[in-house]
PDB file of C-alpha atoms in Angstrom:
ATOM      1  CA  UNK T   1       0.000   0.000   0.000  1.00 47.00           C
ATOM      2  CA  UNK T   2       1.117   3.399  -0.768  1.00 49.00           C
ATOM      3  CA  UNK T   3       0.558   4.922   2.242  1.00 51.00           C
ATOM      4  CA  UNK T   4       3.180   2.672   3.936  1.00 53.00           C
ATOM      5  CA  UNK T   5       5.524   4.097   1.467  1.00 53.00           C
ATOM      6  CA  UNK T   6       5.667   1.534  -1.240  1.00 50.00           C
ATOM      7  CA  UNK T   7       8.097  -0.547   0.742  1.00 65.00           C
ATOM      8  CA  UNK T   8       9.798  -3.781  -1.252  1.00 76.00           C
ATOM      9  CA  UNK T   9      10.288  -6.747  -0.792  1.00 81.00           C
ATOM     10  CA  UNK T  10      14.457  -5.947  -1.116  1.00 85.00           C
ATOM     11  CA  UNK T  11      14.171  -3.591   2.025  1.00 90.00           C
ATOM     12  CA  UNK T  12      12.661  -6.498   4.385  1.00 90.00           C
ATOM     13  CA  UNK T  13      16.013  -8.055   2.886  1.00 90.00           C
ATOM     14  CA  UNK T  14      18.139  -5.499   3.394  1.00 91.00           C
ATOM     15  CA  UNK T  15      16.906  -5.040   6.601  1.00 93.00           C
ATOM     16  CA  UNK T  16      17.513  -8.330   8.154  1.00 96.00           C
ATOM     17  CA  UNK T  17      14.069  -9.768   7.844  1.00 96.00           C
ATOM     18  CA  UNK T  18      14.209 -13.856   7.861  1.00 96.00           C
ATOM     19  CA  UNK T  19      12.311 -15.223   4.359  1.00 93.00           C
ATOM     20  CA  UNK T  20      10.422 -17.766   6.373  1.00 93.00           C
ATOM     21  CA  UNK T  21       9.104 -14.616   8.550  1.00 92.00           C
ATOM     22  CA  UNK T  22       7.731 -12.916   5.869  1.00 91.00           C
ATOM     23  CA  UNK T  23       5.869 -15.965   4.165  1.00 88.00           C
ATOM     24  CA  UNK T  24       4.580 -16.514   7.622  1.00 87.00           C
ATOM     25  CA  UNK T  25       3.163 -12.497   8.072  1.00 86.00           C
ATOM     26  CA  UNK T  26       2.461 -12.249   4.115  1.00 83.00           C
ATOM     27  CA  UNK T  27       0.131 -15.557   4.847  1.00 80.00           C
ATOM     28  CA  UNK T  28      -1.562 -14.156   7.538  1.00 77.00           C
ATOM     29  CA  UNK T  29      -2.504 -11.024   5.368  1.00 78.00           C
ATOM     30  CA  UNK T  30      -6.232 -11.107   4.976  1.00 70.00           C
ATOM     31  CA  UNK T  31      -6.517 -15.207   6.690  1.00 67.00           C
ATOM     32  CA  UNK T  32      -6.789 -16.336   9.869  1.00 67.00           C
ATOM     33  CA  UNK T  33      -6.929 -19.689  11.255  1.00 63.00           C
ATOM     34  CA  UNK T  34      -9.607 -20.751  13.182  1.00 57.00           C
ATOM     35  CA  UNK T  35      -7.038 -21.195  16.251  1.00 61.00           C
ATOM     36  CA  UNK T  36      -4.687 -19.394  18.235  1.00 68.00           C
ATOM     37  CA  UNK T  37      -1.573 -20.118  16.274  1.00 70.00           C
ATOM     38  CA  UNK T  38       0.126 -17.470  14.469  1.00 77.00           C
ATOM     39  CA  UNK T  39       3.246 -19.157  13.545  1.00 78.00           C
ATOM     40  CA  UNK T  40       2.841 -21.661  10.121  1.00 75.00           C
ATOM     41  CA  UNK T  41       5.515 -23.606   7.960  1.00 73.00           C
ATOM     42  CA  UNK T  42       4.330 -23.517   4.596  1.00 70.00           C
ATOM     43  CA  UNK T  43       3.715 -27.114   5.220  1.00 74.00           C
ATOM     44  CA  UNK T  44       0.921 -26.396   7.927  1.00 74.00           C
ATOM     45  CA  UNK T  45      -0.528 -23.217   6.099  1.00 67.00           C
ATOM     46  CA  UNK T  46      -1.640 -25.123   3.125  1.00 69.00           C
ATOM     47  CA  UNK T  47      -2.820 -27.329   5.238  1.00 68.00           C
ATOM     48  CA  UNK T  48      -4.760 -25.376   7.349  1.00 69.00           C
ATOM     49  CA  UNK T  49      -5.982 -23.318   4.861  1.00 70.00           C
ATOM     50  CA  UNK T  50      -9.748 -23.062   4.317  1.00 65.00           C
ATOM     51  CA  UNK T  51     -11.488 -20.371   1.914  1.00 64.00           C
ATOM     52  CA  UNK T  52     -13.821 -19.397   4.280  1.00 61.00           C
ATOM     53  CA  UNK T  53     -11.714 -18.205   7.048  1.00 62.00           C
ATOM     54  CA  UNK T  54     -10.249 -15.317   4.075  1.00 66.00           C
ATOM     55  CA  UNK T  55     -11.731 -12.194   5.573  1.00 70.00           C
ATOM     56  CA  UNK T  56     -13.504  -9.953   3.374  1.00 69.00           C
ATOM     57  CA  UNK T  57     -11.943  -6.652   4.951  1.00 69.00           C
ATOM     58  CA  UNK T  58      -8.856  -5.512   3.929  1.00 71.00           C
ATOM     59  CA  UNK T  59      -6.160  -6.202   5.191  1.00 69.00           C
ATOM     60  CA  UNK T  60      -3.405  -4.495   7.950  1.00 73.00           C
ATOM     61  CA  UNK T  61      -0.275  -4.673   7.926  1.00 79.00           C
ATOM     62  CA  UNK T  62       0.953  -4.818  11.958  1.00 84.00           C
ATOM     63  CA  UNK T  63       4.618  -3.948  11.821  1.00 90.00           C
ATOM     64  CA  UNK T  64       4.959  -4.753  15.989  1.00 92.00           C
ATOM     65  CA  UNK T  65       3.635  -8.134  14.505  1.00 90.00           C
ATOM     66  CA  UNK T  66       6.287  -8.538  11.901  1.00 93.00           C
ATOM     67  CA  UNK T  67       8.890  -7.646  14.143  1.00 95.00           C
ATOM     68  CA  UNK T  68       7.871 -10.085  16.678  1.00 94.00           C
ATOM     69  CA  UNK T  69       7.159 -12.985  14.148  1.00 94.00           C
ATOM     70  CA  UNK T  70      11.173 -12.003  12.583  1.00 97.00           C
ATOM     71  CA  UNK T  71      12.441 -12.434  16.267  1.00 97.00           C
ATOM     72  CA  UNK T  72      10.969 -15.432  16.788  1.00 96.00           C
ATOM     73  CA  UNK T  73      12.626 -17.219  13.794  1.00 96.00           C
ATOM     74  CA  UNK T  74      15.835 -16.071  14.133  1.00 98.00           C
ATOM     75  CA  UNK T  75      16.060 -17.724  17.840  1.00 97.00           C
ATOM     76  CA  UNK T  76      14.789 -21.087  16.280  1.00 96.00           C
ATOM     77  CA  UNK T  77      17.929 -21.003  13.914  1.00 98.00           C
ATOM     78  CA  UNK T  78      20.678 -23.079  14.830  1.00 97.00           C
ATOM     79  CA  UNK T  79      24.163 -20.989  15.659  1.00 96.00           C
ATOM     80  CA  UNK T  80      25.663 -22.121  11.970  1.00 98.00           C
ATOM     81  CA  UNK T  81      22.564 -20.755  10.042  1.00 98.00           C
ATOM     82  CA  UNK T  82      22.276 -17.773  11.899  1.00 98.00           C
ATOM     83  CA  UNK T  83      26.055 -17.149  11.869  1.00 98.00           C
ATOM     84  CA  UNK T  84      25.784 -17.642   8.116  1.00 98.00           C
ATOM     85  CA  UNK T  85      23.073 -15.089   7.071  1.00 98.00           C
ATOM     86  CA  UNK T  86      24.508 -12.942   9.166  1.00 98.00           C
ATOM     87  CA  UNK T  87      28.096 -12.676   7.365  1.00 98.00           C
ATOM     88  CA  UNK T  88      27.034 -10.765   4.489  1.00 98.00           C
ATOM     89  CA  UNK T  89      25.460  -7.598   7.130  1.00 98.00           C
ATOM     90  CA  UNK T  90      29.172  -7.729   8.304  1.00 98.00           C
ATOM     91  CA  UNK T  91      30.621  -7.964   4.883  1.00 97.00           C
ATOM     92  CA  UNK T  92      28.395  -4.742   3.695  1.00 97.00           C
ATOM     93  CA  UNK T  93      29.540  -2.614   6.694  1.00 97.00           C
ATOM     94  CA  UNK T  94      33.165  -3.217   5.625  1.00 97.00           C
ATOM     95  CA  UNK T  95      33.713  -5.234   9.138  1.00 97.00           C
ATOM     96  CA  UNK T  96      36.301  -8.285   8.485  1.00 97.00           C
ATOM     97  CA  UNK T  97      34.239 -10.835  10.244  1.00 98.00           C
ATOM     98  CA  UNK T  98      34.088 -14.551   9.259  1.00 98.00           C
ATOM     99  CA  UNK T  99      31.366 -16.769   9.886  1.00 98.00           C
ATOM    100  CA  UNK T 100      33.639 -19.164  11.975  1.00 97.00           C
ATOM    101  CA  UNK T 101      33.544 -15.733  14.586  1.00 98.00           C
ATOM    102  CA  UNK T 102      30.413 -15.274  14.615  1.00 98.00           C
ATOM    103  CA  UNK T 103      29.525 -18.465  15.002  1.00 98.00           C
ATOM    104  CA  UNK T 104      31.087 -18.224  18.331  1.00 97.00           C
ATOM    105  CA  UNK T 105      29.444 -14.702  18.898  1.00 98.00           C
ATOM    106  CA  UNK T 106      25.671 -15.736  18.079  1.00 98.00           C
ATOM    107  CA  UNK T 107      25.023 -17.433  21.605  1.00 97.00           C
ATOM    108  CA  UNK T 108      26.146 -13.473  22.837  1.00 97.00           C
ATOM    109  CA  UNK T 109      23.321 -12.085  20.646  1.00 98.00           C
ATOM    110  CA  UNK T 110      20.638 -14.304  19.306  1.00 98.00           C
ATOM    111  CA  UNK T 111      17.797 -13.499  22.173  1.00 97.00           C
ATOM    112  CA  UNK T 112      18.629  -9.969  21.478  1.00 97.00           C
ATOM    113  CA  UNK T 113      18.123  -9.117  17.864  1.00 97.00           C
ATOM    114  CA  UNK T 114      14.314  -8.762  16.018  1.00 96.00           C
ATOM    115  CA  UNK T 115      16.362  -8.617  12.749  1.00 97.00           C
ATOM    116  CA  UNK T 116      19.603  -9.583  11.259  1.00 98.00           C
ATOM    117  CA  UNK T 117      21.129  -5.939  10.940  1.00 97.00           C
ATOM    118  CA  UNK T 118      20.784  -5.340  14.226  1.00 98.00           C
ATOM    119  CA  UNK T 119      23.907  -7.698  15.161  1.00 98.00           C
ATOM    120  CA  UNK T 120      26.313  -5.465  13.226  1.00 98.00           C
ATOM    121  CA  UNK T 121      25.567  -2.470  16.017  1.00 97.00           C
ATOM    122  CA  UNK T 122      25.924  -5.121  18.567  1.00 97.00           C
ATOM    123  CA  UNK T 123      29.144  -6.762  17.901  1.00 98.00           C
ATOM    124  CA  UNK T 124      31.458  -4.441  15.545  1.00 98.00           C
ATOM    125  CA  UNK T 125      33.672  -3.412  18.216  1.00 98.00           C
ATOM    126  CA  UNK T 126      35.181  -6.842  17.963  1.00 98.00           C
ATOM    127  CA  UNK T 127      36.585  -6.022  14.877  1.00 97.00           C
ATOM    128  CA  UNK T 128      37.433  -2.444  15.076  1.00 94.00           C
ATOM    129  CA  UNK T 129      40.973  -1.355  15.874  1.00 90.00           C
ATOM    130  CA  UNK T 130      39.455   1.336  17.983  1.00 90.00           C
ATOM    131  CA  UNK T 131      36.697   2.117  20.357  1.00 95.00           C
ATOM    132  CA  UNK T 132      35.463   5.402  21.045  1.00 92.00           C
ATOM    133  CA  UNK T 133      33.702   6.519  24.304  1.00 95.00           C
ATOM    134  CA  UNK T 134      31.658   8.918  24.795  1.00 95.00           C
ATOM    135  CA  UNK T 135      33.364  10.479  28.146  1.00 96.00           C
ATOM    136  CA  UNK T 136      30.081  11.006  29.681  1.00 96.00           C
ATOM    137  CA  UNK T 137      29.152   7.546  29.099  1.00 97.00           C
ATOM    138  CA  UNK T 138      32.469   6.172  31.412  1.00 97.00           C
ATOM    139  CA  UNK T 139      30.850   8.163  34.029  1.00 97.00           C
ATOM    140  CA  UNK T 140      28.044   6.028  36.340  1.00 95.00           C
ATOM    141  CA  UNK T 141      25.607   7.922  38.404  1.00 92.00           C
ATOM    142  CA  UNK T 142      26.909   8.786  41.751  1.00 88.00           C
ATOM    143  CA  UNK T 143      30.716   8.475  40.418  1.00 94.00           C
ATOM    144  CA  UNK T 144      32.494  11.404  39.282  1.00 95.00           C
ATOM    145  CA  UNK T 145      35.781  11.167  36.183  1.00 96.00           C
ATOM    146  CA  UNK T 146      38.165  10.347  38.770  1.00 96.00           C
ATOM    147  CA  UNK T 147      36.249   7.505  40.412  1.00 96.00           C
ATOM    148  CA  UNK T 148      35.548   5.867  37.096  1.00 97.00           C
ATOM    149  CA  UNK T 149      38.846   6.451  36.293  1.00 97.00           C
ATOM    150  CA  UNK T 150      39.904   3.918  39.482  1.00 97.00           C
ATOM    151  CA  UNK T 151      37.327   1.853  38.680  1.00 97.00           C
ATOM    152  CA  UNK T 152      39.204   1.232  34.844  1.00 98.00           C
ATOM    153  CA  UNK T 153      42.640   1.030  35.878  1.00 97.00           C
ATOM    154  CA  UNK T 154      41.940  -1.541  39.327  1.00 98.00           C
ATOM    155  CA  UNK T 155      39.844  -3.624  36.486  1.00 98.00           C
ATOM    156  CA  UNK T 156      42.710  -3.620  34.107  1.00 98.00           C
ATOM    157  CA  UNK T 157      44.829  -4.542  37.150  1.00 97.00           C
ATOM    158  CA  UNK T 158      42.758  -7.705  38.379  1.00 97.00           C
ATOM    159  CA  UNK T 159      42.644  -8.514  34.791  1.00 98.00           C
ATOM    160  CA  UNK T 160      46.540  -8.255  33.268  1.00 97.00           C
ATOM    161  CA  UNK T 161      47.219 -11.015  36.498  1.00 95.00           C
ATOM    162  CA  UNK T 162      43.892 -12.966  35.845  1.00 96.00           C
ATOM    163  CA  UNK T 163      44.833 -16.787  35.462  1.00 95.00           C
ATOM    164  CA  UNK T 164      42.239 -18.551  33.523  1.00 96.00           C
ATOM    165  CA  UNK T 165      40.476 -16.480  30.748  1.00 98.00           C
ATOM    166  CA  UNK T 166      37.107 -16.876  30.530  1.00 98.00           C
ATOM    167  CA  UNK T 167      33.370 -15.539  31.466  1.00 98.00           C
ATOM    168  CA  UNK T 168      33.074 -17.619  34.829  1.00 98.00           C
ATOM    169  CA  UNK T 169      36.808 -16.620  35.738  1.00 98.00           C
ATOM    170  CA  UNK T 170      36.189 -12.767  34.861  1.00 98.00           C
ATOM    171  CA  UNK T 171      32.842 -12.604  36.219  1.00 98.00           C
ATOM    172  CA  UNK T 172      34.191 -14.207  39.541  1.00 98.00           C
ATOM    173  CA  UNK T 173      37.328 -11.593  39.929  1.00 97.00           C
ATOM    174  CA  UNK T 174      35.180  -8.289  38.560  1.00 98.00           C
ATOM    175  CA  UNK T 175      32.405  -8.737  41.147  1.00 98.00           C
ATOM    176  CA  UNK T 176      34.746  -9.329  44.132  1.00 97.00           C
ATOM    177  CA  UNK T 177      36.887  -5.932  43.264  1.00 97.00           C
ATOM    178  CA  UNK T 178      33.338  -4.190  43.254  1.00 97.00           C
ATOM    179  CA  UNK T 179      32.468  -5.766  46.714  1.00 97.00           C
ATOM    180  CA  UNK T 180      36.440  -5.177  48.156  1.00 97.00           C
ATOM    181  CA  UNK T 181      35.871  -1.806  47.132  1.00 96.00           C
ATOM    182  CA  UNK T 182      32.543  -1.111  48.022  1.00 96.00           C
ATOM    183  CA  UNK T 183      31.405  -0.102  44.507  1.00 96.00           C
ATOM    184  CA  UNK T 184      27.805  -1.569  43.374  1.00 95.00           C
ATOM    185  CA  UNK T 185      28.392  -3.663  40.280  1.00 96.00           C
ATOM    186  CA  UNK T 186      26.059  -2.472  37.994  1.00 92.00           C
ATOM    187  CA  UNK T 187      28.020   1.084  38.608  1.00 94.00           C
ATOM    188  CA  UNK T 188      31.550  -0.293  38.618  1.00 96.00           C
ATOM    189  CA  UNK T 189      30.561  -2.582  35.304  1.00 97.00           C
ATOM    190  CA  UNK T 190      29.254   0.952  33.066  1.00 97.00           C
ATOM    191  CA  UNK T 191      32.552   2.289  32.796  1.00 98.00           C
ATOM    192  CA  UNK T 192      34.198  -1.370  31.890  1.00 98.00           C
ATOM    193  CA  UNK T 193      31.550  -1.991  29.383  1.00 98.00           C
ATOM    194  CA  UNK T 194      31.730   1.714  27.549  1.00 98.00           C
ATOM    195  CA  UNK T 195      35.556   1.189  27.743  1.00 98.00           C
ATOM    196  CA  UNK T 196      35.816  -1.949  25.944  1.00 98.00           C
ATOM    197  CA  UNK T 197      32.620  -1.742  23.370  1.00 98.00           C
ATOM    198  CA  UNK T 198      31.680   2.193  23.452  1.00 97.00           C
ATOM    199  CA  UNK T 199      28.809   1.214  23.975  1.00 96.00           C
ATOM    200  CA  UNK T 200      26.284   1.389  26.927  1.00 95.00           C
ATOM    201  CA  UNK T 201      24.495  -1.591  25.379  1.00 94.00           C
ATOM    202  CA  UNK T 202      26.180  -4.344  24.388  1.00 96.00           C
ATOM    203  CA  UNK T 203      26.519  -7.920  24.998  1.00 97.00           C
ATOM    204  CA  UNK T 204      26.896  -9.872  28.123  1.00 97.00           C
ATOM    205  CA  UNK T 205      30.172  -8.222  29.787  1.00 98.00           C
ATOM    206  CA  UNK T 206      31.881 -11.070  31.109  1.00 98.00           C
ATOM    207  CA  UNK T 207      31.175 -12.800  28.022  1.00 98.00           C
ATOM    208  CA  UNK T 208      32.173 -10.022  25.493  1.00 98.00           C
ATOM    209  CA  UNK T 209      35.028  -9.791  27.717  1.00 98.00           C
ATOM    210  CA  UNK T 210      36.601 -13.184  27.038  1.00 98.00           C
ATOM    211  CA  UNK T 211      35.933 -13.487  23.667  1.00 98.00           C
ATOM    212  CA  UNK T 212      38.110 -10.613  22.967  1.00 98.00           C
ATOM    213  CA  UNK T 213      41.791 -10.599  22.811  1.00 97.00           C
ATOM    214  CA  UNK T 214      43.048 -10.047  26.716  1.00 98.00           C
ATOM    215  CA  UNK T 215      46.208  -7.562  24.906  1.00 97.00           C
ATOM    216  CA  UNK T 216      43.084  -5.312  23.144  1.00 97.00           C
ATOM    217  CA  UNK T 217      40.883  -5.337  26.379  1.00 98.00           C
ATOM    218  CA  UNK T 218      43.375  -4.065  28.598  1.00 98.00           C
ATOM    219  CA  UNK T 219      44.828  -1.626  26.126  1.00 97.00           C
ATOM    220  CA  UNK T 220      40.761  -0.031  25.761  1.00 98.00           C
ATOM    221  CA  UNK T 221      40.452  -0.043  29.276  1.00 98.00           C
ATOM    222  CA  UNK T 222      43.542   1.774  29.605  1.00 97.00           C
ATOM    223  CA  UNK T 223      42.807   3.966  26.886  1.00 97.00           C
ATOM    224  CA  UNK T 224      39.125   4.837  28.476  1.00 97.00           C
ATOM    225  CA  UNK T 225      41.194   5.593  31.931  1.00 97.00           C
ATOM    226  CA  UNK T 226      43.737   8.503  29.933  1.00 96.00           C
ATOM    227  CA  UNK T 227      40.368   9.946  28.135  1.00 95.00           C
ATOM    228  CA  UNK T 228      38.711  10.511  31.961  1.00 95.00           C
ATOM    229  CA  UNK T 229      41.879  11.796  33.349  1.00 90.00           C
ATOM    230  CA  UNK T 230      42.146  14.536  30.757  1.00 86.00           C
ATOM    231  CA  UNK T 231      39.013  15.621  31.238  1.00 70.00           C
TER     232      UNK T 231
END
């Protein structure tokens, strides 16, 4: 319909919206089965299908609906397909990702994206050389520069010595700093997370953490530290 702006079929594509999702909406256009169930393989549609149940209205187009429907298929796909259809989002924002990396990213992101180019916002800081934080960002409520500041260089501390790393290992040494300190975690964890993605949402911290080189996280944190301290 026009007044929707004469969107294509090429923008749902472009946009990260799964093929089986949109056969699923596009049947619902103008049918509805005599159930509850929204969600049809082609398989089940045609068998479901009855002329009568075609309403005579026309019909609307419910983009909440669509969004939903598009999240819900993307968290039945297994970690290779996903991974897969995702490369080429990467590919067009110049990132240098392979699907063997994201395949190991996708468990960080799959409850969290309603379409496929939504990842590339998520998880491009893994492949960027640098980071850039918004100062204001580093800053928590309740903490001023300098006390993020301490909060970024005792993290990069506990870190550089860290043994074993991975999420339960980080996790485990992050959240007894905050309580040796006497910093909540939530407030002590903004400033690590803005440091290492630039972004105040992200992926799972401890997570995110592992999964990128220990060298590059301690070098952003360090960085984020010298951007407070000059003010």
């Amino acid at each position: 319909s026009k007044r929707f702006g004469d969107t294509s079929l090429s923008e749902f594509r472009a946009k990260g919206y799964l093929p089986e999702a949109m056969l699923n909406f596009l049947t619902l256009l103008g049918w509805s089965y005599s159930g509850d169930q929204d969600l049809f393989s082609p398989a089940e549609a045609m068998e479901r299908f009855r002329i009568e149940d075609v309403k005579p209205s026309a019909a609307y187009w419910n983009q909440d609906k669509l969004d939903w429907m598009n999240g819900i298929y993307i968290r039945r796909l297994v970690p290779e397909d996903l991974a897969a259809r995702l490369l080429p989002f990467f590919q067009r924002a110049g990132l240098p990702a392979t699907e063997q990396e994201l395949r190991a990213l996708v468990p960080l992101i799959q409850e969290r994206i309603g379409r496929l180019d939504e990842a590339v916002e998520l998880l491009d800081f893994f492949w960027r050389e640098q980071v850039t934080p918004q100062t204001a960002e580093l800053i928590p409520r309740k903490m001023d520069a300098a006390g993020a500041a301490e909060v970024l260089g005792t993290a990069r501390e506990r870190l550089a010595g860290l043994v074993a790393w991975e999420p339960a290992a980080i996790e485990s040494d992050l959240r007894s700093m905050a309580e040796e300190r006497g910093w909540k975690p939530g407030a002590a964890f903004q400033p690590l997370r803005v440091a290492v993605t630039g972004k105040t949402v992200a992926p799972p911290l401890f997570e995110t953490l592992a999964h990128l080189d220990r060298g590059l996280v301690l070098e952003r944190l360090g960085a984020a530290a010298r951007l407070l301290a000059e003010g």
